[in-house]
Coordinates of C-alpha atoms in Angstrom, one line a residue:
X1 CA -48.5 -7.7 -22.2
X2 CA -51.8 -8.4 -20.5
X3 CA -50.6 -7.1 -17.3
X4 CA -50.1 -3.9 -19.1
X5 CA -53.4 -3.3 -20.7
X6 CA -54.7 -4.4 -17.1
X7 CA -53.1 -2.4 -15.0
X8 CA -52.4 0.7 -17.1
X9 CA -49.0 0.6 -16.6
X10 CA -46.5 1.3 -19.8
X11 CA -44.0 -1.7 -20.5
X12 CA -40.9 -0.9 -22.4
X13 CA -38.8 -3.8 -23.4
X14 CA -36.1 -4.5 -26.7
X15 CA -37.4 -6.3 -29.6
X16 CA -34.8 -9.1 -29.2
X17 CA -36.2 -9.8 -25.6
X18 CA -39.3 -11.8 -27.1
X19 CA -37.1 -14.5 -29.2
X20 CA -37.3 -16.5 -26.3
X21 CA -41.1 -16.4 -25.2
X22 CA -42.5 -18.2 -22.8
X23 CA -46.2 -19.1 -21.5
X24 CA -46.8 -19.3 -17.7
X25 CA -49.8 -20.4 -15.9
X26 CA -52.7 -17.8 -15.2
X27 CA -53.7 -16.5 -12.2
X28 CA -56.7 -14.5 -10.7
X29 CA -55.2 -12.7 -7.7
X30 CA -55.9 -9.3 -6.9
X31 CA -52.6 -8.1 -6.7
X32 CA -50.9 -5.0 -8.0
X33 CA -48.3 -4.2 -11.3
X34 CA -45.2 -4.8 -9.5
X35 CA -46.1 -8.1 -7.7
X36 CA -47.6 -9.5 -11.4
X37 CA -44.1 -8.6 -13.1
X38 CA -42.3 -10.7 -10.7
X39 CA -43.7 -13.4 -10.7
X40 CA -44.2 -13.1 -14.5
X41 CA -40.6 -13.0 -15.0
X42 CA -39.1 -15.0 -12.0
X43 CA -36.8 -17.2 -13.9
X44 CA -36.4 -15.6 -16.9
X45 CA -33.5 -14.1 -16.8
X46 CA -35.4 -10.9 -17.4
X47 CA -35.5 -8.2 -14.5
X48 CA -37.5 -5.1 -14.5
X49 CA -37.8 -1.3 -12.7
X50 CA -40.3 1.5 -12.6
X51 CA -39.0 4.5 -14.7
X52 CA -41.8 6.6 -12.8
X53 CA -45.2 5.3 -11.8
X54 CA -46.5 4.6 -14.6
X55 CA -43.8 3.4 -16.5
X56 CA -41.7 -0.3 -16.4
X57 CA -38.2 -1.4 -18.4
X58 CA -37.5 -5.1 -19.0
X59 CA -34.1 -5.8 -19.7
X60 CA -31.9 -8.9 -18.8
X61 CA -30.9 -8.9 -15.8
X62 CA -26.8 -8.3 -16.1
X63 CA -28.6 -4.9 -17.6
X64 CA -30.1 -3.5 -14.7
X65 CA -28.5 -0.2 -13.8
X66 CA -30.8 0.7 -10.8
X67 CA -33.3 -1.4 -8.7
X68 CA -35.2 -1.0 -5.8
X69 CA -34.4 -4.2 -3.5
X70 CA -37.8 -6.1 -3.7
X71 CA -36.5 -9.5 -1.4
X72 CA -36.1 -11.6 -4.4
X73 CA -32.4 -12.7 -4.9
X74 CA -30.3 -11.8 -8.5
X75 CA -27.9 -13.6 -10.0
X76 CA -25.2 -10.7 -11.8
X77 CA -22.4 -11.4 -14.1
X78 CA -18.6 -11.7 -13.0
X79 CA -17.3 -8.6 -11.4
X80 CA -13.4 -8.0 -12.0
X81 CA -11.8 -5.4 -10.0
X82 CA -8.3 -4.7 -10.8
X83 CA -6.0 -2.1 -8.6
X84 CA -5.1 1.0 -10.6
X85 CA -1.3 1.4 -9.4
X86 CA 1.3 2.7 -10.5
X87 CA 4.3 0.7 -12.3
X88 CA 7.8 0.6 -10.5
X89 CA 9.0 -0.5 -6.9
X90 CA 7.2 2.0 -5.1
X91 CA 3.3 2.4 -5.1
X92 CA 0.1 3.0 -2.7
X93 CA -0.9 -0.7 -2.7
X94 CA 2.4 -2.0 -0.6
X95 CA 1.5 -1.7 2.5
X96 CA -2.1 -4.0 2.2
X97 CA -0.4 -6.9 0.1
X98 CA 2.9 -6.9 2.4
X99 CA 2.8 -9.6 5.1
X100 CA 5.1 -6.9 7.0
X101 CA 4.9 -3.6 9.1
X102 CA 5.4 -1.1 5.6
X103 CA 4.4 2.3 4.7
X104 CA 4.0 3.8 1.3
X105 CA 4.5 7.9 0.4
X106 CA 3.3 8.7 -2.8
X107 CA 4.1 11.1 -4.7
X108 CA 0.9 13.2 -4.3
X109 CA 0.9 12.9 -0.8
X110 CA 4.8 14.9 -0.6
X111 CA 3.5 17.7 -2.8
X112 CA 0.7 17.9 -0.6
X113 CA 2.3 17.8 2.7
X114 CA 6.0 18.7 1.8
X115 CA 6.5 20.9 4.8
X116 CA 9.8 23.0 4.8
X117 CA 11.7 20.5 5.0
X118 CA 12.7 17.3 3.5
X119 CA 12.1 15.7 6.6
X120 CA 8.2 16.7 6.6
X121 CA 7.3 14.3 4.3
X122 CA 7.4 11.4 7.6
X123 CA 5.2 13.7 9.3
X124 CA 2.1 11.2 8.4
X125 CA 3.7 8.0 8.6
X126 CA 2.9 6.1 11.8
X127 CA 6.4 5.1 14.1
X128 CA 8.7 7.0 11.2
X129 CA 10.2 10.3 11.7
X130 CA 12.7 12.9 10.7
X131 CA 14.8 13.7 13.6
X132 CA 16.9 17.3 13.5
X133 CA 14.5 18.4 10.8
X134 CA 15.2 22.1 11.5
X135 CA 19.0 21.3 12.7
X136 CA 20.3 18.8 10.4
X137 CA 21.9 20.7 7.5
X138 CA 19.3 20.3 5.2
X139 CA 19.9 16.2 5.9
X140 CA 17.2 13.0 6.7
X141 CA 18.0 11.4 10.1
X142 CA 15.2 8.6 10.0
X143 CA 13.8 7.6 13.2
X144 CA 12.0 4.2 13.4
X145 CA 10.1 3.4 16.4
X146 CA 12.4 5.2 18.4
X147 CA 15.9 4.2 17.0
X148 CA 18.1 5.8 14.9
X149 CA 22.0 6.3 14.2
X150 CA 24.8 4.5 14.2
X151 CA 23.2 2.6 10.4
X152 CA 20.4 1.1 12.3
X153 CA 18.2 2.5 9.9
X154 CA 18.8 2.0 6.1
X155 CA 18.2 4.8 4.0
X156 CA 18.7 4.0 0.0
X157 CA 17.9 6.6 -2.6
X158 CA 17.8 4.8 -5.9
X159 CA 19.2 1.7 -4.5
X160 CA 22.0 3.8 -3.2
X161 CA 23.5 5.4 -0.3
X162 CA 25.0 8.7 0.5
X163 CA 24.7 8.8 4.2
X164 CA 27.1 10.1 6.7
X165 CA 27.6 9.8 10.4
X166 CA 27.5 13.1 12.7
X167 CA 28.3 12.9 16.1
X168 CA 25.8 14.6 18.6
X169 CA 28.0 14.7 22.1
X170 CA 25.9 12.7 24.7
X171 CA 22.8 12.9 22.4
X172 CA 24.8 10.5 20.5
X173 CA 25.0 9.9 16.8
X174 CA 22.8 10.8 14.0
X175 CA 22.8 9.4 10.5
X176 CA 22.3 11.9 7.7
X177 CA 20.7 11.2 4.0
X178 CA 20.9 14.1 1.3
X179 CA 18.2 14.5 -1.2
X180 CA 16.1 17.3 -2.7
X181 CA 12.1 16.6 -2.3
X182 CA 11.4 18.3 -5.1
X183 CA 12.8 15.2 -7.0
X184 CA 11.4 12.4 -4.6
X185 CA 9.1 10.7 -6.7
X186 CA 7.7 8.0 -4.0
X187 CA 8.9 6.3 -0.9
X188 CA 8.4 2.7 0.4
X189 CA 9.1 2.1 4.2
X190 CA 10.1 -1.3 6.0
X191 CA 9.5 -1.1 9.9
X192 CA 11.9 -3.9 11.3
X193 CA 15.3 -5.7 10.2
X194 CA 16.0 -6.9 6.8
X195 CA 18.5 -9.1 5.6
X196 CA 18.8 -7.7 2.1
X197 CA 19.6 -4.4 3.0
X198 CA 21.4 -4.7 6.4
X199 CA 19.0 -2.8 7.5
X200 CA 18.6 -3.2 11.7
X201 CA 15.5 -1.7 12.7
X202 CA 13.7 -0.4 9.1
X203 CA 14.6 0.6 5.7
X204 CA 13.9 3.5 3.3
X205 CA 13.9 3.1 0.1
X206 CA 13.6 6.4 -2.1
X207 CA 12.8 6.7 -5.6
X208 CA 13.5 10.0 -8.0
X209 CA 11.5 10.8 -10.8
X210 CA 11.9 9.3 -13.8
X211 CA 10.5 10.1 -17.3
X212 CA 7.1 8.8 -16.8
X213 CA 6.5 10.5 -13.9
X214 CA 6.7 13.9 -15.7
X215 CA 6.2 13.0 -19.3
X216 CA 2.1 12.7 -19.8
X217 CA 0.7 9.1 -21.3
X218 CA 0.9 9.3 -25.0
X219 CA 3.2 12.1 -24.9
X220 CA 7.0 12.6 -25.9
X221 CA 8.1 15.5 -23.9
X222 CA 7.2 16.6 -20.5
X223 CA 8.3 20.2 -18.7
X224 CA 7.7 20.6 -14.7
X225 CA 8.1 24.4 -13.1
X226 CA 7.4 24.4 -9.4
X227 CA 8.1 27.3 -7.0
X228 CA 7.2 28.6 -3.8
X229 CA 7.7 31.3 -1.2
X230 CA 7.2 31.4 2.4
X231 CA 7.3 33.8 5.0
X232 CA 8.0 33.4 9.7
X233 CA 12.3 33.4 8.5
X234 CA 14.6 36.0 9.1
X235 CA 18.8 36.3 7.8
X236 CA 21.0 34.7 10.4
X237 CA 23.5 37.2 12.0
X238 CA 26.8 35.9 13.6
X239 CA 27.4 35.7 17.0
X240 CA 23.7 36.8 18.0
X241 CA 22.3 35.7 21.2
X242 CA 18.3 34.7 22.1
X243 CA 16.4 33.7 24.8
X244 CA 17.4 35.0 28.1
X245 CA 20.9 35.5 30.0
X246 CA 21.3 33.5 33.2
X247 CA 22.9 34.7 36.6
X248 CA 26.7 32.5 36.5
X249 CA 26.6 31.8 39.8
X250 CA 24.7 32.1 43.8
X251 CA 26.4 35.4 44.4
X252 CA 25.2 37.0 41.4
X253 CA 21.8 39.1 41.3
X254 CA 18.8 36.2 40.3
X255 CA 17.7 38.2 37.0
X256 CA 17.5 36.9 33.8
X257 CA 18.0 39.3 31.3
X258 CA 16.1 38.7 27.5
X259 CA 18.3 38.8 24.2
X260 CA 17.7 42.7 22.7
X261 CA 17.4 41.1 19.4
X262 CA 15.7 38.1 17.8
X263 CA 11.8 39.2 18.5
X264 CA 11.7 40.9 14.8
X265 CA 9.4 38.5 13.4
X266 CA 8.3 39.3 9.9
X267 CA 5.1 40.5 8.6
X268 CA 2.3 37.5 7.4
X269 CA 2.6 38.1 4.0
X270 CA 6.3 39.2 3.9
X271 CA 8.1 36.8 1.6
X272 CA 11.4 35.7 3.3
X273 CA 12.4 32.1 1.9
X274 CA 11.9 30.4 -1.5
X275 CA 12.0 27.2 -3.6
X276 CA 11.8 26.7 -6.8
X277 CA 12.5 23.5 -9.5
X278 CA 12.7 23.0 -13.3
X279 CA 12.4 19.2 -14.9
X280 CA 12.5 18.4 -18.3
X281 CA 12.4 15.1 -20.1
X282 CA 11.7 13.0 -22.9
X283 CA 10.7 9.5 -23.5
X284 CA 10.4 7.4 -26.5
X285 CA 9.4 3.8 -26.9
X286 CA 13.0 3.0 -26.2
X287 CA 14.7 5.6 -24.6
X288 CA 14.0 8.0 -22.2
X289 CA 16.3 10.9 -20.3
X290 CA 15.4 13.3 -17.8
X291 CA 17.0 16.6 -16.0
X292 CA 16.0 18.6 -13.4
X293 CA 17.4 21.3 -11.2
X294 CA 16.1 22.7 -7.8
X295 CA 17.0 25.7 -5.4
X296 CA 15.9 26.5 -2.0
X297 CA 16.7 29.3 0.3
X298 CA 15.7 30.4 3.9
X299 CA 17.0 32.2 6.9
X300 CA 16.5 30.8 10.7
X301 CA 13.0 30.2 11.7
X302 CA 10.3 31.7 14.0
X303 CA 9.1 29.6 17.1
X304 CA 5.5 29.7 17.6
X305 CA 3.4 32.0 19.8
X306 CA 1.7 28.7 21.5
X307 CA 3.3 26.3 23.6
X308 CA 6.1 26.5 26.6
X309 CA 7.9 29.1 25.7
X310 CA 11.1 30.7 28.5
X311 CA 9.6 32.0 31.1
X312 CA 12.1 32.7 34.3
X313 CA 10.9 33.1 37.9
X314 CA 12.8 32.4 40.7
X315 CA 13.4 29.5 42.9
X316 CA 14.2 30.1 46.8
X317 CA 17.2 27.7 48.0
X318 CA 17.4 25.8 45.6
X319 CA 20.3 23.6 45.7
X320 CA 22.5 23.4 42.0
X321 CA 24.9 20.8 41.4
X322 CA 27.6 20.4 38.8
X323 CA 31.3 19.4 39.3
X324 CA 30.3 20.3 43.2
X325 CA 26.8 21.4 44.6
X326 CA 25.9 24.2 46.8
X327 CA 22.8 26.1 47.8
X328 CA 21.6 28.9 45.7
X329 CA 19.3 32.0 47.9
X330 CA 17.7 32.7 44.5
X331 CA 17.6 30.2 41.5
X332 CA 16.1 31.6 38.3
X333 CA 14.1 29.1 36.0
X334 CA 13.4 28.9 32.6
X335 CA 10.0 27.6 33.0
X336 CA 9.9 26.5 29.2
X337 CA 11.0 23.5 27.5
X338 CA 13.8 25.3 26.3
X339 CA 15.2 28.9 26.4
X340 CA 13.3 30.6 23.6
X341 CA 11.4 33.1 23.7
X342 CA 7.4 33.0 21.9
X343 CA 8.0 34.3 18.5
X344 CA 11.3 34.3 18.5
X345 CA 14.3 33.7 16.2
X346 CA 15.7 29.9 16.2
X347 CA 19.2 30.7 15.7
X348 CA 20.9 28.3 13.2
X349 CA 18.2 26.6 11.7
X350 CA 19.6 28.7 8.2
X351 CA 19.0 26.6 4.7
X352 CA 20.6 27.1 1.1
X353 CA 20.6 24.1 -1.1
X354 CA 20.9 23.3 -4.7
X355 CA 20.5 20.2 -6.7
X356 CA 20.6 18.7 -9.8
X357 CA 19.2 15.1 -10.7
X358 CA 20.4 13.5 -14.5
X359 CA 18.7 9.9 -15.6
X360 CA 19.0 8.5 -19.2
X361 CA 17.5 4.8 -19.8
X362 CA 17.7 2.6 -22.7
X363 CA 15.6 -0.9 -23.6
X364 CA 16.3 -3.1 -26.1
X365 CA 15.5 -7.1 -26.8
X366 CA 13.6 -9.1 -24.9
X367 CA 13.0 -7.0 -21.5
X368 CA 16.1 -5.5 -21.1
X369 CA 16.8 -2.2 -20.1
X370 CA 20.1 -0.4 -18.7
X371 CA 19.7 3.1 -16.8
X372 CA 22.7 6.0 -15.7
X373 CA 21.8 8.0 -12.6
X374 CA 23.8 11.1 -11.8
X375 CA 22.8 13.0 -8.9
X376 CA 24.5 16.4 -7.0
X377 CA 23.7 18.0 -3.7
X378 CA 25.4 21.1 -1.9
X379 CA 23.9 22.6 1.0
X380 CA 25.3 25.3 3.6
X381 CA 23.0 25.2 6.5
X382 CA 22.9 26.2 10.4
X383 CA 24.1 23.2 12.4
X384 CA 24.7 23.0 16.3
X385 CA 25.9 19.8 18.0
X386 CA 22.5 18.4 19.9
X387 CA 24.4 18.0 23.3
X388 CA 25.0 21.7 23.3
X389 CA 21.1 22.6 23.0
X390 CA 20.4 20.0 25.9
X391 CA 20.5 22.3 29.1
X392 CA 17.1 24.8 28.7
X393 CA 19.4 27.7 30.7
X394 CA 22.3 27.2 28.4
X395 CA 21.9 30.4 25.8
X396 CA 21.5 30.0 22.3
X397 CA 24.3 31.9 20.0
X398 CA 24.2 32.0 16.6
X399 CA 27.5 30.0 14.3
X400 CA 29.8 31.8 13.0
X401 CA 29.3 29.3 10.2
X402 CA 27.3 27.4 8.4
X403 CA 27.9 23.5 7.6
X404 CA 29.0 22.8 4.1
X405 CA 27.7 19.3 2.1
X406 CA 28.5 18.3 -1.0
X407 CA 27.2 15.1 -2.2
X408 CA 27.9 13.7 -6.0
X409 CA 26.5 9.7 -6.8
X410 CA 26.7 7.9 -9.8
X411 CA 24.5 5.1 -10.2
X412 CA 24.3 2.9 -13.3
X413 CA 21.5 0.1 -13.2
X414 CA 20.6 -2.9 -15.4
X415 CA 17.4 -5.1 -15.4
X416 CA 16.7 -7.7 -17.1
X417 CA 12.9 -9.3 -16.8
X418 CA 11.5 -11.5 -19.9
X419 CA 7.7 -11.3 -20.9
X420 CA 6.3 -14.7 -19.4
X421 CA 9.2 -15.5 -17.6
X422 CA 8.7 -15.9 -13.7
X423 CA 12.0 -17.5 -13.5
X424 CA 14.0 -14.4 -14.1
X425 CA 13.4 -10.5 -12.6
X426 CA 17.2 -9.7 -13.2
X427 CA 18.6 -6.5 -11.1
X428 CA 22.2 -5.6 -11.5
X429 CA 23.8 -2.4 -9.6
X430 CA 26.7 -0.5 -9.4
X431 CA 27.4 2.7 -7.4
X432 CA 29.6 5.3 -6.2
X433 CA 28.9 8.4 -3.7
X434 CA 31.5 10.6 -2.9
X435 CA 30.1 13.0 0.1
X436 CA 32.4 15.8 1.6
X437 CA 31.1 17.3 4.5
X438 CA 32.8 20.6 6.6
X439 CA 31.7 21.9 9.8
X440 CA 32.0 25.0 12.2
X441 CA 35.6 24.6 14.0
X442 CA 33.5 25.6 17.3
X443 CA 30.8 23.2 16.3
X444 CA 30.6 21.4 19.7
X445 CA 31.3 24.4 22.0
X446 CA 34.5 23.0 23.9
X447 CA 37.0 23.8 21.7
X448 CA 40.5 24.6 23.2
X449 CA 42.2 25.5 19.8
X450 CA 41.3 28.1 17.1
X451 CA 42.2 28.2 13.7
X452 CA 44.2 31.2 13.8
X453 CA 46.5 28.9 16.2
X454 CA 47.7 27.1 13.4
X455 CA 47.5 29.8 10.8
X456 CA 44.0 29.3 9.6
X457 CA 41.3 32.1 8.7
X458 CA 38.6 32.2 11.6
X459 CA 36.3 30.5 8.9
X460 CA 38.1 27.3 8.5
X461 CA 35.7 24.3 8.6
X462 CA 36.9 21.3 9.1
X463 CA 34.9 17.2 8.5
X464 CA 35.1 14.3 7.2
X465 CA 35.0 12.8 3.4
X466 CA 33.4 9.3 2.8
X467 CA 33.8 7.4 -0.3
X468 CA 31.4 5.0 -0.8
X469 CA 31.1 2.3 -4.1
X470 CA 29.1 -1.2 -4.2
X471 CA 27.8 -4.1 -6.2
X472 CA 24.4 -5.3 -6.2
X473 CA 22.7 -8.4 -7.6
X474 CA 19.6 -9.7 -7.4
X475 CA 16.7 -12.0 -9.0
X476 CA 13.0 -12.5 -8.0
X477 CA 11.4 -16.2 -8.6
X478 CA 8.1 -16.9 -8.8
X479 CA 6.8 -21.1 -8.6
X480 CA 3.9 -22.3 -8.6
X481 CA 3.0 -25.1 -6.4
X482 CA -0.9 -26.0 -7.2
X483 CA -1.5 -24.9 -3.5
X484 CA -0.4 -21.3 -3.8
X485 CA 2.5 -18.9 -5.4
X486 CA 5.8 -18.6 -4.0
X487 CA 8.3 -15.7 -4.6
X488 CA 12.0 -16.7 -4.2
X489 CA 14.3 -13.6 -3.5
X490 CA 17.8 -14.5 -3.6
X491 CA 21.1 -12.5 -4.3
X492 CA 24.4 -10.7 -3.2
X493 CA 25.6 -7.4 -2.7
X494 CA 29.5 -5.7 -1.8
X495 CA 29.9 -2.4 0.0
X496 CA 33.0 -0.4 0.5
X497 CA 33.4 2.5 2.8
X498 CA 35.9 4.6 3.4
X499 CA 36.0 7.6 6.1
X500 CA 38.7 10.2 6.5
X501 CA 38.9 13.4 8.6
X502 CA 39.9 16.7 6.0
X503 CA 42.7 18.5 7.6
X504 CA 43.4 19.7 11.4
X505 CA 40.2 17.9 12.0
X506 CA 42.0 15.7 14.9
X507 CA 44.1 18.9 16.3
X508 CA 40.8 20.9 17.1
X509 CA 40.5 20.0 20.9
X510 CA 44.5 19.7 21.2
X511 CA 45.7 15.9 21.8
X512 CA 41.9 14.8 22.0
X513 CA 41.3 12.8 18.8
X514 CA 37.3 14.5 18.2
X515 CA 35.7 14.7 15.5
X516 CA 33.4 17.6 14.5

């Protein structure tokens, strides 16, 4: 090109590029290289850039991999972003194409922030969290915007439910959910009620793994090993007392006097709880199965060295009022939120679970697919009734024992959604959770009976067992109106629940009917 030879500048161009020639009108202007190449090739459909100094590149424009912005406007080819999400009812993209107050945890984000307990994996998600997550028996007590209990929060795992309602003396009641995170494979939260799963003030819907989720792409089988350890735990002894004595009345000398045992923490690297999982599963073009079994283990916890920890001093007449109220001389305080010494042992906050999760899916025809979900839980875990840890001079004591739950829930699935079809996205459910669940006898401090007065072994735990079986049926629409998409959502669903206290439950506080 004459604006080469000219100017001394090097133009590269493609062959092809020249098919498609064109004259344009002279000109005599003193300008420089780059100012004689646009105008050149305004309109062309040809864009060019400076390699280095001395160098140029003409290529069409949808070519150009890096320009300098030069004022003069570009027309580029179609741009097509698609989301890369993953398939299934639970992924990363809910909550910015929901016209509702959601959340989404993926997968990746409980592995990274897991916690030590199941309850940890909230810990990010704004107005949702895990209440007695160090005191629940190893159990989920969702909190959503500040209400919780008596089912006004849904909690599904697979479409099911295996929750159970514990009674927390004036603290009220707490709803408990039983799963392993180790096998969580996402989880999609709904902040507000929801008529399709009853659900008052939020829902949580939990998915396990599945076969794709441990089998790679273009692979057969898949094998998952995780473990862990941890240290700041220490084994649980019966009886044992922390934080600091309290005088029992104004006559008595106004000393507190500190627990001789619970300060032992361990050392950093000392290795006193563990987890640990094994998956394994296989998927073909039509079926798929997977197995997996986890383990965890740890004793009751340290509290931190920051923070309002106990610290007593004394109050002069200060007047204390119970059933009656008089005027102490010397009152001691805590002077902490509660009566725990920095560093020191939480007494019953003890964890031992094991699981075992069991899927196997089938599809055949035209978009159908059946699936068979068997799931097991069993915990024993430190568990003290939240009214009794209410008063910050009340003294912690450990359990004698621990709280037993056993949770097994069969689950068997069938979906049914044609390719091209936005008439029918069949989902058909059937479930049944049986969930025993036994408790200290002293769990609530005020019992008036003991075992032994009914001929019992000082270990007897007594609960509750809930049978729990439903129907689900659903179908998801989709018509298009020329102005816009509509989804139609429409369905029905059956639940049955059945409670009942195990034995001597009911004779535990004499003739008052309690439950643990």
């Amino acid at each position: 090109m004459a604006i080469g030879r000219q100017s001394g500048v090097q133009i590269s161009y493609q062959s092809d590029l020249t098919g498609n020639a064109r004259r344009v009108e002279g000109f005599s202007d003193a300008i420089d290289a780059e100012s004689a190449l646009r105008r050149v090739l305004h309109g062309s459909g040809l864009s060019h850039h400076f390699t280095d100094r001395n160098t140029v590149l003409i290529q069409r424009t949808a070519q150009v991999s890096r320009a300098s912005y030069d004022g003069e406007a570009y027309n580029l080819a179609p741009i097509l972003v698609t989301p890369d999400v993953a398939e299934g009812p639970s992924n990363r993209e809910t909550p910015y194409s929901t016209p509702a107050p959601t959340a989404h945890i993926s997968n990746e984000e409980i592995e990274r922030f897991r916690g030590s307990d199941a309850g940890d994996i909230f810990r990010g998600t704004p107005g949702v969290v895990s209440g007695e997550a160090r005191n629940g028996a190893g159990g989920l007590s969702i909190n959503i915007r500040g209400l919780q209990g008596m089912g006004r929060v849904r909690v599904e795992v697979d479409g099911t439910t295996n929750a159970v309602e514990v009674p927390q003396g004036y603290q009220g009641y707490s709803d408990r959910t039983f799963v392993d995170p180790d096998f969580i494979a996402g989880v999609d939260v709904s902040k507000g009620s929801e008529a399709a799963s009853n659900g008052m003030v939020g829902t949580v819907r939990m998915r396990t793994l599945e076969a794709g989720d441990v089998v790679a792409e273009g692979e057969r089988f898949g094998f998952r090993l995780k473990g862990g350890f941890g240290t700041n735990t220490s084994s649980s002894t019966a009886g044992a007392k922390g934080g600091y004595t309290f005088p029992g009345g104004s006559n008595e000398p106004a000393v507190a006097i500190p627990s001789p045992t619970g300060m032992d923490r361990p050392g950093l690297l000392e290795p006193t709880q563990g987890h640990g999982s094994a998956i394994a599963a296989f998927k073909g073009d039509q079926f798929e199965t997977l197995i997996g079994y986890a383990r965890r283990e740890r004793g009751n916890y340290h509290a931190g060295t920051n923070g309002s920890s106990a610290n007593p001093y004394i109050v002069e007449n200060k007047e204390v009022c119970g059933w009656w109220c008089e005027t102490w001389p010397q009152y001691v305080e805590v002077g902490g939120l509660a009566n725990y010494r920095a560093g020191e042992e939480i007494l019953n906050t003890e964890l031992k679970t094991e699981s075992l999760l069991a899927k196997t899916a089938y599809r055949f025809g035209n978009g159908h697919q059946v699936k068979f979900t068997y799931s097991w839980f069993e915990s024993e875990a430190g568990d003290r009734m939240a009214s009794r840890m209410q008063i910050p001079r009340s003294e912690p004591v450990q359990m004698d024992n621990t709280s037993l739950t056993r949770v097994n829930s069969y689950n068997f699935n069938y979906t049914w959604k044609p390719a091209g079809s936005d008439v029918w996205d069949l989902d058909a459910r059937v479930f049944l959770t049986e969930l025993n669940q036994r408790q200290a006898w002293n769990r609530s401090g005020w019992t008036l009976r003991k075992p032994s007065d009914f001929g019992l072994p000082d270990d007897f735990r007594i609960g509750s067992d809930v049978s729990t079986w439903g129907v689900t049926l659903k179908n998801t629409s989709k018509i298009n109106t020329g102005r816009g998409d509509i989804k139609l959502e429409y369905g029905l669903s059956h639940q049955n629940e059945r409670v009942s206290p195990s034995d001597y439950t009911t004779e535990r506080n004499g003739r008052m009917l309690v439950m643990p």
